[in-house]
mmCIF file of C-alpha atoms in Angstrom:
data_model
loop_
_atom_site.group_PDB
_atom_site.id
_atom_site.type_symbol
_atom_site.label_atom_id
_atom_site.label_comp_id
_atom_site.label_asym_id
_atom_site.label_seq_id
_atom_site.Cartn_x
_atom_site.Cartn_y
_atom_site.Cartn_z
ATOM 1 C CA MET D 1 14.661 -25.499 10.792
ATOM 2 C CA GLU D 2 10.871 -25.594 11.207
ATOM 3 C CA ALA D 3 9.129 -22.806 13.062
ATOM 4 C CA PRO D 4 7.049 -23.712 16.140
ATOM 5 C CA GLY D 5 3.493 -24.545 15.155
ATOM 6 C CA SER D 6 4.321 -25.327 11.512
ATOM 7 C CA SER D 7 2.500 -28.211 9.844
ATOM 8 C CA PRO D 8 2.296 -29.941 6.449
ATOM 9 C CA ALA D 9 -1.069 -28.233 5.889
ATOM 10 C CA GLN D 10 0.438 -24.802 6.508
ATOM 11 C CA GLY D 11 3.328 -25.656 4.215
ATOM 12 C CA ALA D 12 0.856 -26.512 1.442
ATOM 13 C CA GLU D 13 -0.961 -23.217 1.988
ATOM 14 C CA ILE D 14 2.313 -21.310 1.703
ATOM 15 C CA GLU D 15 3.050 -23.119 -1.565
ATOM 16 C CA THR D 16 -0.377 -22.097 -2.872
ATOM 17 C CA LEU D 17 0.296 -18.496 -1.864
ATOM 18 C CA VAL D 18 3.627 -18.457 -3.695
ATOM 19 C CA ARG D 19 2.021 -19.960 -6.793
ATOM 20 C CA VAL D 20 -0.889 -17.468 -6.897
ATOM 21 C CA ALA D 21 1.435 -14.534 -6.184
ATOM 22 C CA GLY D 22 3.607 -15.687 -9.074
ATOM 23 C CA ARG D 23 0.622 -15.578 -11.425
ATOM 24 C CA ILE D 24 -0.239 -12.041 -10.292
ATOM 25 C CA ARG D 25 3.405 -10.969 -10.660
ATOM 26 C CA ASP D 26 3.602 -12.367 -14.199
ATOM 27 C CA SER D 27 0.371 -10.581 -15.094
ATOM 28 C CA ILE D 28 1.571 -7.208 -13.798
ATOM 29 C CA GLU D 29 4.944 -7.561 -15.517
ATOM 30 C CA LYS D 30 3.180 -7.772 -18.871
ATOM 31 C CA VAL D 31 2.502 -4.070 -18.318
ATOM 32 C CA ILE D 32 5.360 -2.941 -16.046
ATOM 33 C CA GLU D 33 8.655 -4.332 -17.306
ATOM 34 C CA GLY D 34 11.948 -4.423 -15.443
ATOM 35 C CA LYS D 35 10.495 -3.483 -12.026
ATOM 36 C CA THR D 36 10.305 -6.785 -10.157
ATOM 37 C CA ASP D 37 11.177 -5.202 -6.788
ATOM 38 C CA VAL D 38 8.324 -2.697 -7.098
ATOM 39 C CA VAL D 39 5.861 -5.429 -8.102
ATOM 40 C CA ASP D 40 6.955 -7.595 -5.152
ATOM 41 C CA SER D 41 6.436 -4.650 -2.769
ATOM 42 C CA THR D 42 2.940 -4.206 -4.182
ATOM 43 C CA LEU D 43 2.114 -7.882 -3.594
ATOM 44 C CA THR D 44 3.523 -7.674 -0.064
ATOM 45 C CA VAL D 45 1.207 -4.782 0.799
ATOM 46 C CA LEU D 46 -1.795 -6.524 -0.768
ATOM 47 C CA LEU D 47 -1.317 -9.708 1.284
ATOM 48 C CA ALA D 48 -0.564 -7.721 4.451
ATOM 49 C CA GLU D 49 -3.929 -5.896 4.146
ATOM 50 C CA GLY D 50 -2.228 -2.551 3.767
ATOM 51 C CA HIS D 51 -2.403 0.436 1.452
ATOM 52 C CA LEU D 52 0.252 1.492 -1.045
ATOM 53 C CA LEU D 53 1.549 4.941 -1.961
ATOM 54 C CA ILE D 54 3.383 5.161 -5.294
ATOM 55 C CA GLU D 55 5.415 8.354 -5.558
ATOM 56 C CA ASP D 56 7.385 9.410 -8.606
ATOM 57 C CA VAL D 57 7.572 11.887 -11.470
ATOM 58 C CA PRO D 58 4.854 11.788 -14.157
ATOM 59 C CA GLY D 59 5.015 9.240 -16.939
ATOM 60 C CA VAL D 60 6.895 6.355 -15.315
ATOM 61 C CA GLY D 61 3.908 4.020 -14.977
ATOM 62 C CA LYS D 62 2.508 4.714 -11.502
ATOM 63 C CA THR D 63 -1.125 4.482 -12.600
ATOM 64 C CA GLN D 64 -0.353 1.586 -14.960
ATOM 65 C CA LEU D 65 1.053 -0.399 -12.029
ATOM 66 C CA ALA D 66 -2.053 0.236 -9.922
ATOM 67 C CA LYS D 67 -4.389 -0.653 -12.797
ATOM 68 C CA ALA D 68 -2.409 -3.790 -13.680
ATOM 69 C CA LEU D 69 -2.826 -5.141 -10.148
ATOM 70 C CA ALA D 70 -6.514 -4.290 -10.189
ATOM 71 C CA ARG D 71 -7.022 -6.010 -13.564
ATOM 72 C CA SER D 72 -5.188 -9.118 -12.355
ATOM 73 C CA ILE D 73 -7.721 -9.755 -9.579
ATOM 74 C CA ASP D 74 -11.358 -10.478 -10.347
ATOM 75 C CA CYS D 75 -12.905 -8.075 -7.855
ATOM 76 C CA SER D 76 -14.551 -4.651 -7.728
ATOM 77 C CA VAL D 77 -12.258 -1.807 -8.785
ATOM 78 C CA ARG D 78 -12.815 1.935 -8.847
ATOM 79 C CA ARG D 79 -10.592 4.792 -9.888
ATOM 80 C CA ILE D 80 -10.755 8.246 -8.334
ATOM 81 C CA GLN D 81 -9.013 11.102 -10.133
ATOM 82 C CA PHE D 82 -7.977 13.521 -7.397
ATOM 83 C CA THR D 83 -8.286 17.136 -8.523
ATOM 84 C CA PRO D 84 -8.423 20.469 -6.644
ATOM 85 C CA ASP D 85 -12.233 20.609 -6.990
ATOM 86 C CA LEU D 86 -12.863 17.036 -5.762
ATOM 87 C CA LEU D 87 -15.166 16.992 -2.717
ATOM 88 C CA PRO D 88 -15.046 14.592 0.266
ATOM 89 C CA SER D 89 -18.527 13.375 -0.667
ATOM 90 C CA ASP D 90 -17.198 12.330 -4.084
ATOM 91 C CA VAL D 91 -14.946 9.895 -2.211
ATOM 92 C CA THR D 92 -17.191 8.625 0.584
ATOM 93 C CA GLY D 93 -20.671 9.075 -0.884
ATOM 94 C CA VAL D 94 -23.641 11.284 -0.149
ATOM 95 C CA SER D 95 -27.251 10.993 1.036
ATOM 96 C CA ILE D 96 -29.760 12.223 -1.558
ATOM 97 C CA PHE D 97 -33.439 12.918 -0.899
ATOM 98 C CA ASN D 98 -35.723 10.691 -2.996
ATOM 99 C CA GLN D 99 -38.868 12.585 -3.988
ATOM 100 C CA ASP D 100 -40.806 9.364 -4.629
ATOM 101 C CA THR D 101 -40.145 7.606 -1.317
ATOM 102 C CA ARG D 102 -39.760 10.859 0.657
ATOM 103 C CA GLU D 103 -36.625 9.394 2.258
ATOM 104 C CA PHE D 104 -32.896 9.957 2.017
ATOM 105 C CA GLU D 105 -30.962 7.371 -0.002
ATOM 106 C CA PHE D 106 -27.236 6.777 0.272
ATOM 107 C CA ARG D 107 -25.270 6.948 -2.970
ATOM 108 C CA PRO D 108 -21.871 5.244 -2.451
ATOM 109 C CA GLY D 109 -18.748 7.131 -3.472
ATOM 110 C CA GLY D 110 -15.658 5.907 -5.236
ATOM 111 C CA ILE D 111 -14.203 4.334 -2.091
ATOM 112 C CA PHE D 112 -16.697 1.436 -2.199
ATOM 113 C CA ALA D 113 -14.600 -1.183 -3.985
ATOM 114 C CA ASN D 114 -12.083 -3.925 -3.206
ATOM 115 C CA ILE D 115 -9.267 -2.026 -4.893
ATOM 116 C CA VAL D 116 -9.426 1.760 -5.090
ATOM 117 C CA VAL D 117 -6.978 3.520 -7.405
ATOM 118 C CA GLY D 118 -6.465 7.090 -6.194
ATOM 119 C CA ASP D 119 -4.696 8.877 -9.034
ATOM 120 C CA GLU D 120 -2.548 11.914 -8.133
ATOM 121 C CA ILE D 121 -3.873 11.994 -4.582
ATOM 122 C CA ASN D 122 -1.841 15.046 -3.637
ATOM 123 C CA ARG D 123 -3.572 17.258 -6.205
ATOM 124 C CA ALA D 124 -6.731 17.313 -4.058
ATOM 125 C CA SER D 125 -7.123 19.605 -1.065
ATOM 126 C CA PRO D 126 -6.171 18.347 2.423
ATOM 127 C CA LYS D 127 -9.887 18.329 3.306
ATOM 128 C CA THR D 128 -10.632 15.847 0.537
ATOM 129 C CA GLN D 129 -7.541 13.787 1.320
ATOM 130 C CA SER D 130 -8.787 13.477 4.914
ATOM 131 C CA ALA D 131 -11.956 11.761 3.657
ATOM 132 C CA LEU D 132 -9.804 8.640 3.291
ATOM 133 C CA LEU D 133 -8.652 8.490 6.912
ATOM 134 C CA GLU D 134 -11.545 6.472 8.363
ATOM 135 C CA CYS D 135 -11.799 4.303 5.248
ATOM 136 C CA MET D 136 -8.146 3.275 5.300
ATOM 137 C CA GLU D 137 -7.824 2.676 9.026
ATOM 138 C CA GLU D 138 -11.189 1.163 9.965
ATOM 139 C CA HIS D 139 -12.462 -0.173 6.612
ATOM 140 C CA GLN D 140 -15.697 1.724 7.049
ATOM 141 C CA VAL D 141 -17.378 4.960 5.970
ATOM 142 C CA THR D 142 -19.584 7.170 8.142
ATOM 143 C CA VAL D 143 -21.996 9.531 6.374
ATOM 144 C CA ASP D 144 -24.776 11.397 8.206
ATOM 145 C CA ASN D 145 -24.143 9.357 11.375
ATOM 146 C CA VAL D 146 -24.621 6.056 9.520
ATOM 147 C CA THR D 147 -21.662 3.686 9.228
ATOM 148 C CA TYR D 148 -21.156 1.499 6.141
ATOM 149 C CA GLN D 149 -18.668 -1.371 6.155
ATOM 150 C CA LEU D 150 -16.244 -1.801 3.245
ATOM 151 C CA GLU D 151 -15.885 -5.227 1.673
ATOM 152 C CA SER D 152 -12.708 -7.275 2.181
ATOM 153 C CA PRO D 153 -10.159 -7.268 0.676
ATOM 154 C CA PHE D 154 -9.879 -3.493 0.657
ATOM 155 C CA MET D 155 -6.781 -1.748 -0.646
ATOM 156 C CA VAL D 156 -6.091 1.849 -1.606
ATOM 157 C CA ILE D 157 -3.353 2.288 -4.194
ATOM 158 C CA ALA D 158 -2.596 5.977 -4.435
ATOM 159 C CA THR D 159 -0.215 7.689 -6.815
ATOM 160 C CA GLN D 160 1.348 11.071 -6.200
ATOM 161 C CA ASN D 161 3.833 13.401 -7.829
ATOM 162 C CA PRO D 162 6.735 14.860 -5.824
ATOM 163 C CA ILE D 163 5.558 17.836 -3.758
ATOM 164 C CA GLU D 164 8.009 20.120 -5.552
ATOM 165 C CA MET D 165 5.839 19.874 -8.678
ATOM 166 C CA GLU D 166 3.243 22.521 -9.488
ATOM 167 C CA GLY D 167 -0.291 22.113 -8.173
ATOM 168 C CA THR D 168 0.409 19.566 -5.424
ATOM 169 C CA TYR D 169 -0.417 19.539 -1.717
ATOM 170 C CA ALA D 170 1.708 17.704 0.831
ATOM 171 C CA LEU D 171 -0.130 14.738 2.345
ATOM 172 C CA PRO D 172 -0.936 15.260 6.049
ATOM 173 C CA GLU D 173 1.144 13.175 8.471
ATOM 174 C CA ALA D 174 -1.956 11.226 9.532
ATOM 175 C CA GLN D 175 -2.632 10.338 5.899
ATOM 176 C CA ARG D 176 0.932 9.175 5.192
ATOM 177 C CA ASP D 177 0.923 7.066 8.349
ATOM 178 C CA ARG D 178 -2.028 5.055 7.045
ATOM 179 C CA PHE D 179 -0.121 3.911 3.982
ATOM 180 C CA MET D 180 1.725 0.711 4.825
ATOM 181 C CA ALA D 181 4.460 1.352 2.273
ATOM 182 C CA ARG D 182 5.680 3.878 -0.257
ATOM 183 C CA VAL D 183 7.488 2.841 -3.419
ATOM 184 C CA SER D 184 8.977 4.674 -6.383
ATOM 185 C CA VAL D 185 8.692 3.160 -9.836
ATOM 186 C CA GLY D 186 11.682 5.002 -11.295
ATOM 187 C CA TYR D 187 12.779 5.084 -14.907
ATOM 188 C CA PRO D 188 12.947 1.678 -16.591
ATOM 189 C CA PRO D 189 16.200 0.131 -17.849
ATOM 190 C CA LEU D 190 16.946 1.134 -21.434
ATOM 191 C CA ALA D 191 16.250 -2.371 -22.750
ATOM 192 C CA SER D 192 12.851 -2.414 -21.013
ATOM 193 C CA GLU D 193 11.996 1.043 -22.356
ATOM 194 C CA ILE D 194 12.845 -0.059 -25.898
ATOM 195 C CA ALA D 195 10.684 -3.170 -25.458
ATOM 196 C CA MET D 196 7.890 -0.928 -24.134
ATOM 197 C CA LEU D 197 7.996 1.176 -27.304
ATOM 198 C CA ALA D 198 7.446 -1.978 -29.345
ATOM 199 C CA SER D 199 4.685 -3.494 -27.210
ATOM 200 C CA HIS D 200 2.782 -0.375 -26.078
ATOM 201 C CA SER D 201 2.766 1.707 -29.248
ATOM 202 C CA ALA D 202 0.164 -0.369 -31.109
ATOM 203 C CA ALA D 203 -2.166 -1.191 -28.180
ATOM 204 C CA ASN D 204 -2.485 -0.818 -24.438
ATOM 205 C CA PRO D 205 -1.343 -4.082 -22.771
ATOM 206 C CA LEU D 206 -3.866 -3.456 -19.983
ATOM 207 C CA ASP D 207 -6.638 -4.281 -22.446
ATOM 208 C CA ASP D 208 -5.313 -7.838 -22.803
ATOM 209 C CA LEU D 209 -4.970 -8.580 -19.077
ATOM 210 C CA ASP D 210 -7.326 -11.203 -17.691
ATOM 211 C CA PRO D 211 -7.840 -11.884 -13.964
ATOM 212 C CA VAL D 212 -5.607 -14.636 -12.602
ATOM 213 C CA THR D 213 -7.310 -14.845 -9.187
ATOM 214 C CA ASP D 214 -10.313 -13.423 -7.357
ATOM 215 C CA ALA D 215 -11.247 -11.662 -4.122
ATOM 216 C CA ALA D 216 -12.186 -14.898 -2.329
ATOM 217 C CA GLU D 217 -8.748 -16.414 -2.963
ATOM 218 C CA ILE D 218 -7.003 -13.204 -1.853
ATOM 219 C CA ARG D 219 -8.954 -13.377 1.428
ATOM 220 C CA LYS D 220 -7.721 -16.954 1.917
ATOM 221 C CA LEU D 221 -4.122 -15.930 1.238
ATOM 222 C CA VAL D 222 -4.406 -13.067 3.723
ATOM 223 C CA GLY D 223 -5.479 -15.679 6.290
ATOM 224 C CA VAL D 224 -2.375 -17.726 5.440
ATOM 225 C CA VAL D 225 -0.157 -14.667 5.996
ATOM 226 C CA ASN D 226 -1.793 -14.066 9.379
ATOM 227 C CA GLN D 227 -0.661 -17.547 10.487
ATOM 228 C CA VAL D 228 3.022 -16.898 9.745
ATOM 229 C CA TYR D 229 5.062 -17.382 12.923
ATOM 230 C CA ILE D 230 6.850 -14.471 14.606
ATOM 231 C CA ALA D 231 9.372 -15.029 17.405
ATOM 232 C CA ASP D 232 9.446 -12.693 20.396
ATOM 233 C CA ALA D 233 12.982 -11.649 19.442
ATOM 234 C CA VAL D 234 11.698 -10.433 16.040
ATOM 235 C CA ARG D 235 8.922 -8.444 17.714
ATOM 236 C CA ARG D 236 11.451 -6.799 20.029
ATOM 237 C CA TYR D 237 13.695 -6.050 17.057
ATOM 238 C CA THR D 238 10.795 -4.409 15.194
ATOM 239 C CA VAL D 239 9.957 -2.160 18.138
ATOM 240 C CA ALA D 240 13.637 -1.352 18.668
ATOM 241 C CA LEU D 241 13.854 -0.093 15.078
ATOM 242 C CA THR D 242 10.825 2.179 15.328
ATOM 243 C CA ALA D 243 11.778 3.395 18.811
ATOM 244 C CA ALA D 244 15.237 4.313 17.506
ATOM 245 C CA THR D 245 13.661 6.678 14.966
ATOM 246 C CA ARG D 246 11.844 8.487 17.788
ATOM 247 C CA ALA D 247 15.055 8.966 19.753
ATOM 248 C CA ASN D 248 17.165 10.182 16.823
ATOM 249 C CA ASN D 249 18.075 13.882 16.981
ATOM 250 C CA GLU D 250 18.044 14.204 13.200
ATOM 251 C CA LEU D 251 14.352 13.314 12.996
ATOM 252 C CA ALA D 252 11.609 15.732 14.045
ATOM 253 C CA LEU D 253 8.992 12.989 13.694
ATOM 254 C CA GLY D 254 9.715 9.311 14.268
ATOM 255 C CA ALA D 255 7.760 6.180 13.450
ATOM 256 C CA SER D 256 4.440 5.592 15.226
ATOM 257 C CA PRO D 257 3.223 2.392 16.920
ATOM 258 C CA ARG D 258 1.076 1.924 13.811
ATOM 259 C CA ALA D 259 4.328 1.863 11.840
ATOM 260 C CA SER D 260 5.585 -0.970 14.073
ATOM 261 C CA LEU D 261 2.423 -2.943 13.348
ATOM 262 C CA HIS D 262 2.645 -2.273 9.615
ATOM 263 C CA LEU D 263 6.310 -3.268 9.560
ATOM 264 C CA LEU D 264 5.610 -6.590 11.239
ATOM 265 C CA ARG D 265 2.578 -7.372 9.064
ATOM 266 C CA ALA D 266 4.554 -6.568 5.931
ATOM 267 C CA ALA D 267 7.387 -8.797 7.168
ATOM 268 C CA LYS D 268 4.935 -11.699 7.556
ATOM 269 C CA ALA D 269 3.728 -11.238 3.970
ATOM 270 C CA HIS D 270 7.326 -10.934 2.736
ATOM 271 C CA ALA D 271 8.252 -14.202 4.465
ATOM 272 C CA ALA D 272 5.239 -16.012 3.015
ATOM 273 C CA LEU D 273 6.015 -14.747 -0.497
ATOM 274 C CA HIS D 274 9.467 -16.299 -0.117
ATOM 275 C CA GLY D 275 7.971 -19.643 0.895
ATOM 276 C CA ARG D 276 8.626 -19.423 4.636
ATOM 277 C CA GLU D 277 6.259 -20.039 7.546
ATOM 278 C CA PHE D 278 8.219 -17.788 9.901
ATOM 279 C CA VAL D 279 9.642 -14.252 9.904
ATOM 280 C CA LEU D 280 13.368 -13.593 9.986
ATOM 281 C CA PRO D 281 14.939 -10.355 11.259
ATOM 282 C CA ASP D 282 16.144 -9.831 7.689
ATOM 283 C CA ASP D 283 12.500 -9.636 6.514
ATOM 284 C CA VAL D 284 11.952 -6.731 8.893
ATOM 285 C CA ARG D 285 15.228 -5.031 8.012
ATOM 286 C CA ARG D 286 14.593 -5.216 4.252
ATOM 287 C CA LEU D 287 11.227 -3.463 4.627
ATOM 288 C CA THR D 288 12.298 -0.557 6.828
ATOM 289 C CA GLY D 289 12.771 1.730 3.814
ATOM 290 C CA PRO D 290 9.388 1.213 2.094
ATOM 291 C CA VAL D 291 7.440 1.028 5.369
ATOM 292 C CA LEU D 292 9.096 3.698 7.523
ATOM 293 C CA ALA D 293 10.709 6.365 5.326
ATOM 294 C CA HIS D 294 7.519 8.177 4.237
ATOM 295 C CA ARG D 295 6.397 8.575 7.874
ATOM 296 C CA LEU D 296 9.548 10.345 9.059
ATOM 297 C CA LEU D 297 10.340 14.063 9.032
ATOM 298 C CA PRO D 298 13.923 15.365 9.214
ATOM 299 C CA SER D 299 14.806 18.018 11.772
ATOM 300 C CA ALA D 300 15.603 21.548 10.581
ATOM 301 C CA SER D 301 19.288 20.985 11.318
ATOM 302 C CA ALA D 302 19.411 17.746 9.324
ATOM 303 C CA ALA D 303 17.642 19.373 6.388
ATOM 304 C CA MET D 304 20.096 22.286 6.432
ATOM 305 C CA HIS D 305 22.994 19.845 6.261
ATOM 306 C CA GLY D 306 21.442 18.017 3.300
ATOM 307 C CA ARG D 307 20.644 14.837 5.203
ATOM 308 C CA SER D 308 17.748 13.010 3.570
ATOM 309 C CA VAL D 309 15.292 10.824 5.451
ATOM 310 C CA THR D 310 16.680 7.787 3.617
ATOM 311 C CA ASP D 311 20.223 8.526 4.792
ATOM 312 C CA ILE D 312 19.089 9.068 8.382
ATOM 313 C CA LEU D 313 17.007 5.872 8.365
ATOM 314 C CA GLU D 314 19.953 3.816 7.095
ATOM 315 C CA THR D 315 22.059 5.164 9.962
ATOM 316 C CA VAL D 316 19.340 4.329 12.486
ATOM 317 C CA VAL D 317 18.799 0.795 11.173
ATOM 318 C CA SER D 318 22.500 -0.023 11.070
ATOM 319 C CA ALA D 319 22.858 0.999 14.740
ATOM 320 C CA VAL D 320 20.171 -1.408 16.011
ATOM 321 C CA PRO D 321 21.603 -4.875 16.842
ATOM 322 C CA VAL D 322 20.098 -7.718 14.802
ATOM 323 C CA PRO D 323 18.916 -10.665 16.941
ATOM 324 C CA GLN D 324 20.752 -13.916 16.296
ATOM 325 C CA SER D 325 18.832 -17.093 15.511
#
């Protein structure tokens, strides 16, 4: 069944999107083996113009995943190593007085790139973490009352270790809410780990990655995703899911309206990646975990009873009726 407003031209654009996404996926999987679901989530966030938080224990390939995506796209890339002594100006930039011209000159920080890899973001102080808030939400940086626009596409891929580990700071709620999705890489299957020992021991596979697309083509694909059709019933279903998290007694903090927007945008990208010009309720339902879980906080009672956010979210989602086509 065709969605309202679909056309042969749009169908061709969707086919192009699937083909380009496949090339990026194949490129990333030369570095990250056996994690197709994680790679697909990364592509979904990229095409939905969001930001990605990768959380897991050290050594499972969080930074490798971020770098592999960056290497696969011919665009500007910068890496920021977040440490306790990192300053906000190191992220956003700083104005320096030029003795020759007798004027202040702006020196851009690490955030001025198409893809910004923020490594171990939760090892920096909350003050430095907050330097990303305006950048991620408004795609701009304000320094000394002067606003600088960030080039599109703009994506922050941040990695973090679990907060139970030494030397980490919990991300503020406002910071977590700006990440469209959170994924965990996890340990690879044994066969993939054995293959990694053979392929990674002699050389770093990142060194052999060549770009398979560029920033201009990614901007076009983002435009294709924006044209994906969404029925009113799917919009109501999306809001019903996020509203249910706010009304649940086991959650001290539910999903924000920004979460509703992120969930719907991610669902559009997910549909396009699967070759469809319209969003199904199942697209929304599949993404509730990656898009909503990191924004929620369990109540004290739920935490005492050992109820995790994931368990509570599954209960909430299962209780919301799915619209019928």
